[in-house]
mmCIF file of C-alpha atoms in Angstrom:
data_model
loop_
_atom_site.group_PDB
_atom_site.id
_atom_site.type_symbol
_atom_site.label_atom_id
_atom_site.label_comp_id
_atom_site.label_asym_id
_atom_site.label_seq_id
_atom_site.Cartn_x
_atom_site.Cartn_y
_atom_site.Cartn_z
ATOM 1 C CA UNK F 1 1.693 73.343 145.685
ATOM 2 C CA UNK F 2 -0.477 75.554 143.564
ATOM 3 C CA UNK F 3 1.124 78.799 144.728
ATOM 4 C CA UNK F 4 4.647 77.799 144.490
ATOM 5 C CA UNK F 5 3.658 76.609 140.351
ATOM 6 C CA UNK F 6 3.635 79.989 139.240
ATOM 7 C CA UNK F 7 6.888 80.973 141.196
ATOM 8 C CA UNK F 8 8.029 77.735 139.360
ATOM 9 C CA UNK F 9 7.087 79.241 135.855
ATOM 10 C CA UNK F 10 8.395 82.781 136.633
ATOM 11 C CA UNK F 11 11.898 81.514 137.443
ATOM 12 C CA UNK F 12 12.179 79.363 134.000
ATOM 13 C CA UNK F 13 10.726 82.341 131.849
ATOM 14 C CA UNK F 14 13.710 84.496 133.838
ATOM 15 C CA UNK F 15 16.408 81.739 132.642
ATOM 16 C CA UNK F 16 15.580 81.595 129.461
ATOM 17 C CA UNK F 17 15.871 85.335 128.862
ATOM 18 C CA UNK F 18 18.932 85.373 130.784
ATOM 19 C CA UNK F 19 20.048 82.267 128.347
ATOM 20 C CA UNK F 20 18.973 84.476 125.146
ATOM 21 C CA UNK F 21 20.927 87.379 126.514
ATOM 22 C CA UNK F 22 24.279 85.975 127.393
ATOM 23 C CA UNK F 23 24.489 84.349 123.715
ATOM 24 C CA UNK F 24 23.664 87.894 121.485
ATOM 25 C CA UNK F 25 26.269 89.471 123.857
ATOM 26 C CA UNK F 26 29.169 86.248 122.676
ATOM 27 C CA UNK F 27 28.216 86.260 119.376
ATOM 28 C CA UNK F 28 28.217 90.390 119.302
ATOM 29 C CA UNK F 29 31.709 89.774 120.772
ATOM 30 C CA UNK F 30 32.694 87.452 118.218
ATOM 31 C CA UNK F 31 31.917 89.477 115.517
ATOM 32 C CA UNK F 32 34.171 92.403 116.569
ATOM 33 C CA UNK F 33 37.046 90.123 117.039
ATOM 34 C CA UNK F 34 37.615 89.732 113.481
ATOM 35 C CA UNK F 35 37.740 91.637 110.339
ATOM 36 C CA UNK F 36 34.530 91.265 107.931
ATOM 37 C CA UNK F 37 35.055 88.837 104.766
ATOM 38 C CA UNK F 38 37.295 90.668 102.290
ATOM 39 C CA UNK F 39 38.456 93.582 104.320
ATOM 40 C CA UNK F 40 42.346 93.538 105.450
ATOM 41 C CA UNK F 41 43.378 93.404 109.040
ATOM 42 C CA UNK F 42 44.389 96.634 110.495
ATOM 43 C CA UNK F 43 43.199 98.734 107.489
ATOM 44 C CA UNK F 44 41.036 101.306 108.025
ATOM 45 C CA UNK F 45 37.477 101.222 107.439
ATOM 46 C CA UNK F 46 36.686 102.451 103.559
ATOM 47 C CA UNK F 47 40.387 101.775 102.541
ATOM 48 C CA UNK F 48 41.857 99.122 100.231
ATOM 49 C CA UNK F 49 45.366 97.200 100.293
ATOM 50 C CA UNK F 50 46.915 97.976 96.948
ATOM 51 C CA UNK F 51 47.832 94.532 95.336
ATOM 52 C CA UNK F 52 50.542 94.023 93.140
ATOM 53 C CA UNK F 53 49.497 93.537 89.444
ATOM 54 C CA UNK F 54 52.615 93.007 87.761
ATOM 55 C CA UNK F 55 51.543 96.524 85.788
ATOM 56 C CA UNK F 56 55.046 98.423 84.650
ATOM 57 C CA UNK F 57 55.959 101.087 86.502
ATOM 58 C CA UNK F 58 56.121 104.683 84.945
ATOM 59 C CA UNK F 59 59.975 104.525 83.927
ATOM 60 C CA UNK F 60 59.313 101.419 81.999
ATOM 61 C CA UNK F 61 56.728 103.069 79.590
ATOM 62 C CA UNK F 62 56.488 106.386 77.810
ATOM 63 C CA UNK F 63 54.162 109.196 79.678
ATOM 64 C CA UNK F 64 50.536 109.870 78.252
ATOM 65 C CA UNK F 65 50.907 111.890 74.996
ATOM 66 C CA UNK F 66 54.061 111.019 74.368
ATOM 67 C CA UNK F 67 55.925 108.870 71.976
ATOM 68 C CA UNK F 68 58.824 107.033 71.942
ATOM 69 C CA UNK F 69 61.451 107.864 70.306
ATOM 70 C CA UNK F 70 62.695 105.693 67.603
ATOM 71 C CA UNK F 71 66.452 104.667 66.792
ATOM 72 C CA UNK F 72 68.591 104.587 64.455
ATOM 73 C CA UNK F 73 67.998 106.507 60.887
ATOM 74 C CA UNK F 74 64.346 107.799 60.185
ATOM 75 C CA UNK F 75 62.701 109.114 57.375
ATOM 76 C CA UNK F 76 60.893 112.753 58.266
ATOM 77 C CA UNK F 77 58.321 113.634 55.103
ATOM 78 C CA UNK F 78 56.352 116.644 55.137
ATOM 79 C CA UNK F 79 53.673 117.042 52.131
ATOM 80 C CA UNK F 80 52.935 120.724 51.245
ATOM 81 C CA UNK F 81 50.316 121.349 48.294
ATOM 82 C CA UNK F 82 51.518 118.552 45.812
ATOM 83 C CA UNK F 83 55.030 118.456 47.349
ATOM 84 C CA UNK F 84 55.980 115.803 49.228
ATOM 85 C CA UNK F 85 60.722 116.647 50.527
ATOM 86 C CA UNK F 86 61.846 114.281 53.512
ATOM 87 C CA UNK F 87 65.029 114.298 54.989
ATOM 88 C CA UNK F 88 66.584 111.134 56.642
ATOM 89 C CA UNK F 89 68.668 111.282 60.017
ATOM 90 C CA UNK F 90 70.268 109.034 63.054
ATOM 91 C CA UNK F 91 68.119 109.713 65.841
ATOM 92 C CA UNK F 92 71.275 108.597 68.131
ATOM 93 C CA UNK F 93 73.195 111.349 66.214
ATOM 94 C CA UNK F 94 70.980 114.075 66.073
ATOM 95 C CA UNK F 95 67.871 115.679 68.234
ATOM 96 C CA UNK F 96 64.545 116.235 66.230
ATOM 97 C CA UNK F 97 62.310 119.427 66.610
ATOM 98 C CA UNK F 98 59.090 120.592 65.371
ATOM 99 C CA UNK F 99 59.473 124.603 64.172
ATOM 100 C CA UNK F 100 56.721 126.723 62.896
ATOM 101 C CA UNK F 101 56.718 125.985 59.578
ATOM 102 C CA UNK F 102 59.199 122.715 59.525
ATOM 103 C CA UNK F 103 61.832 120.806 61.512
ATOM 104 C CA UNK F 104 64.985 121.348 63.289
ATOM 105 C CA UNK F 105 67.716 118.573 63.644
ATOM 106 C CA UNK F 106 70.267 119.772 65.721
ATOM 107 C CA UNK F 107 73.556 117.714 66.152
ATOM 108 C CA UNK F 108 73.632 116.022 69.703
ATOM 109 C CA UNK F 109 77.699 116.710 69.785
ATOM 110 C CA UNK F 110 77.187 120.639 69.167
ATOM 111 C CA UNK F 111 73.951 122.594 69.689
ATOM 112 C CA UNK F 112 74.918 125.245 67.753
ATOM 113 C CA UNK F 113 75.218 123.190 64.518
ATOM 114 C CA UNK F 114 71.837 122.191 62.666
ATOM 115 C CA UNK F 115 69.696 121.046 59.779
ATOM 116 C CA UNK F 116 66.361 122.948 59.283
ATOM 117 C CA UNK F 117 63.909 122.525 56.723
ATOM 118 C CA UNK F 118 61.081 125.174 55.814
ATOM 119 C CA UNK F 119 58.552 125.439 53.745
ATOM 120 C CA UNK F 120 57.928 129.523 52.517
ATOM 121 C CA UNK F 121 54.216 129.748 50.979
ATOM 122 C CA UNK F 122 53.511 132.281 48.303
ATOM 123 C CA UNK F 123 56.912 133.349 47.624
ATOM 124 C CA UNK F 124 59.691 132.085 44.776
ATOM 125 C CA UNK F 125 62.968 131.139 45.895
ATOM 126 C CA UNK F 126 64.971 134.900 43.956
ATOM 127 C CA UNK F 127 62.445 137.058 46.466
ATOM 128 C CA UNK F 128 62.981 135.237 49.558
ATOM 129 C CA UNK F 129 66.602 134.468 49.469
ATOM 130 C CA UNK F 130 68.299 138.093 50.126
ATOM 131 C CA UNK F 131 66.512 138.739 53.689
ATOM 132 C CA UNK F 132 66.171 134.375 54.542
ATOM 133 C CA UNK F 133 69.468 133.944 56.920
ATOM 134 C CA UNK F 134 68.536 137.144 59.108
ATOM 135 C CA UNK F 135 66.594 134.646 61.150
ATOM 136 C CA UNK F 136 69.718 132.589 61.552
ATOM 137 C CA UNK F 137 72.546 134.784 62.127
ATOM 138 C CA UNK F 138 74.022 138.188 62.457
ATOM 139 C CA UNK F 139 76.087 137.826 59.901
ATOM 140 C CA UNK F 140 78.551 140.444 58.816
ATOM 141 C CA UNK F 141 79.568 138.945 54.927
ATOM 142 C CA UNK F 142 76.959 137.583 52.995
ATOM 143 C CA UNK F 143 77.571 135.664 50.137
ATOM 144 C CA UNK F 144 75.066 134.779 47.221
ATOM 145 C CA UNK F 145 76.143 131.947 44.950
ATOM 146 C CA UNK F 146 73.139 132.179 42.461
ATOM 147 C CA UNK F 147 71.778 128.268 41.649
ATOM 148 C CA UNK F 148 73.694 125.908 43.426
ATOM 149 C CA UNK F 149 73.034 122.185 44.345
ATOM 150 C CA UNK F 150 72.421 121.101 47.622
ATOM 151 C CA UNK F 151 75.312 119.072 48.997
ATOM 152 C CA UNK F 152 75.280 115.290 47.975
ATOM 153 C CA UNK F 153 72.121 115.632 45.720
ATOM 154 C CA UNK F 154 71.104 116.823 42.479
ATOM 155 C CA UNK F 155 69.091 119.345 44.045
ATOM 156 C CA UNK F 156 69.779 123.151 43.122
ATOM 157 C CA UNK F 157 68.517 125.883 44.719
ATOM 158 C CA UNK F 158 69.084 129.571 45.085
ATOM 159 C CA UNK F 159 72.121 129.738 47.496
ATOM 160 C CA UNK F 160 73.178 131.962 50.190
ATOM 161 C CA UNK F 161 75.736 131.834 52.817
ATOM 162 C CA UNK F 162 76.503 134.288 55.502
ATOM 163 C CA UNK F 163 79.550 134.595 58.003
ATOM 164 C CA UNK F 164 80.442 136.237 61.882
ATOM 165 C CA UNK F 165 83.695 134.965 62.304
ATOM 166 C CA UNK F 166 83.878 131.198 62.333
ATOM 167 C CA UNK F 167 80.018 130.965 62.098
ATOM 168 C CA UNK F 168 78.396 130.607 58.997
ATOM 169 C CA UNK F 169 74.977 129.728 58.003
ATOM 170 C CA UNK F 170 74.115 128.291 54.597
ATOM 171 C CA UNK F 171 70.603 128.371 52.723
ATOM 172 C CA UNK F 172 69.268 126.369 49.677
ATOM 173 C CA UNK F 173 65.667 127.604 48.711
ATOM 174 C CA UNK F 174 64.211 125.648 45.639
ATOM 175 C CA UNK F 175 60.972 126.740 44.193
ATOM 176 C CA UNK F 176 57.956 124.183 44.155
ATOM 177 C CA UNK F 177 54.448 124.770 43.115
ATOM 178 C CA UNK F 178 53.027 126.970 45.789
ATOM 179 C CA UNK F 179 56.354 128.105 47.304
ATOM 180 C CA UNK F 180 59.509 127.080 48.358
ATOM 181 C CA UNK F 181 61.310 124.343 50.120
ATOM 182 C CA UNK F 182 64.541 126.197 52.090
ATOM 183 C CA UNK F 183 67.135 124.089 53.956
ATOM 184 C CA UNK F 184 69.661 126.001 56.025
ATOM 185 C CA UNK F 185 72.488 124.957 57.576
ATOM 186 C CA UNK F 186 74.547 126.179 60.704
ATOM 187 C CA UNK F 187 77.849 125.595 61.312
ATOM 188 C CA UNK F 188 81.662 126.592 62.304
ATOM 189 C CA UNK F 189 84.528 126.474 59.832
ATOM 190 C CA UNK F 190 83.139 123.306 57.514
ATOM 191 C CA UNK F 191 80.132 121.634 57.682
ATOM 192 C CA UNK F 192 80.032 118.414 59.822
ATOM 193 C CA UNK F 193 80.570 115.166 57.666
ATOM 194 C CA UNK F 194 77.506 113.574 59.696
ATOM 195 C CA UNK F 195 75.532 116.866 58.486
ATOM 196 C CA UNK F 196 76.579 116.161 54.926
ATOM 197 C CA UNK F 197 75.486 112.853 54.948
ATOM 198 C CA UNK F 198 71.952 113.517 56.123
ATOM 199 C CA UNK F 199 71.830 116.501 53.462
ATOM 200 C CA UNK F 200 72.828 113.831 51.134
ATOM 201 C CA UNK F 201 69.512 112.403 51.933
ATOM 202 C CA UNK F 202 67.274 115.096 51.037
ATOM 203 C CA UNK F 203 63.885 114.462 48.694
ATOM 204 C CA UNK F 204 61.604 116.653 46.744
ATOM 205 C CA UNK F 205 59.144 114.977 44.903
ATOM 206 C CA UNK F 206 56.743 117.401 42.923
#
């Protein structure tokens, strides 16, 4: 009886680890059977599963850096010195661009017909008239009218027009305090009507 006791104490200790054993390996098999808490099944390990956030896509909002454009007529000021001219257009009517030293607004129907405004620093409108449309047009007739108002305003300004054919360009330069305010105009045969009427809407407040 007393030598079989410790064969008696050696089998239980040999259970019990067996025991111990067989339930790490079921719970070490459980574990790998699912996904941890939070991760997605089937992802891969240090991935995430985009979720929709209701965010707008890129087409529904304007790129970084850019604004949007607005419709409909729009005032465009510039402020030189103490000079403050603006010109209004239809943004659905004509296309808006920033030039060197003012804006473009170039009729959406014909590309080659357009509004631009400059301002000429350190000059007076008799000296830079003569030489102003050679930036415009090759012109082979040009015409200068002396003082003349700017269509649909009470604006006058030293006038110039030249001509290649049916192309013609048209300047109004009127002296300010500092410089001078130009606004030329190119077009075929007759100016556009919806050119006229944004001329109509030129400013210069001194």
């Amino acid at each position: 009886m007393k030598k079989a006791l410790p064969l008696l104490v050696a089998l239980i200790v040999v259970a019990a680890a067996a025991i111990v054993l067989i339930v790490t390996v079921l719970n070490k098999t459980d574990g790998a059977a699912g996904p941890p808490p939070g991760e997605t099944p089937g992802a891969p390990a240090g991935t995430t599963t985009p979720v929709e956030t209701g965010a707008p896509s890129p087409s529904d909002e304007p790129s970084p850096g850019e604004a949007p454009v607005e419709e409909g007529p729009v005032e465009y000021v510039v402020d030189v010195g103490g000079t403050r001219y603006s010109l209004t257009v239809d943004n659905e009517v004509f296309d808006v661009a920033e030039t060197p030293s003012g804006r473009r607004f170039t009729l959406k129907a014909d590309n080659d017909v357009f509004i631009e405004t400059t301002y000429i620093p350190d000059k007076t409108a008799f000296a830079a008239a003569p030489a102003f449309l050679d930036q415009y047009i090759d012109y082979l007739e040009l015409e200068s009218s002396g003082k003349d108002y700017i269509p649909g305003t009470e604006i006058i300004g030293e006038t110039v027009t030249g001509y290649r054919g049916d192309k013609a360009c048209s300047a109004w330069l009127v002296d300010i305090e500092g410089g001078v305010v130009a606004v030329a105009v190119s077009y075929s045969g007759n100016i556009p009507q919806a050119v006229l009427d944004a001329l109509a809407t030129l400013k210069i407040e001194q």
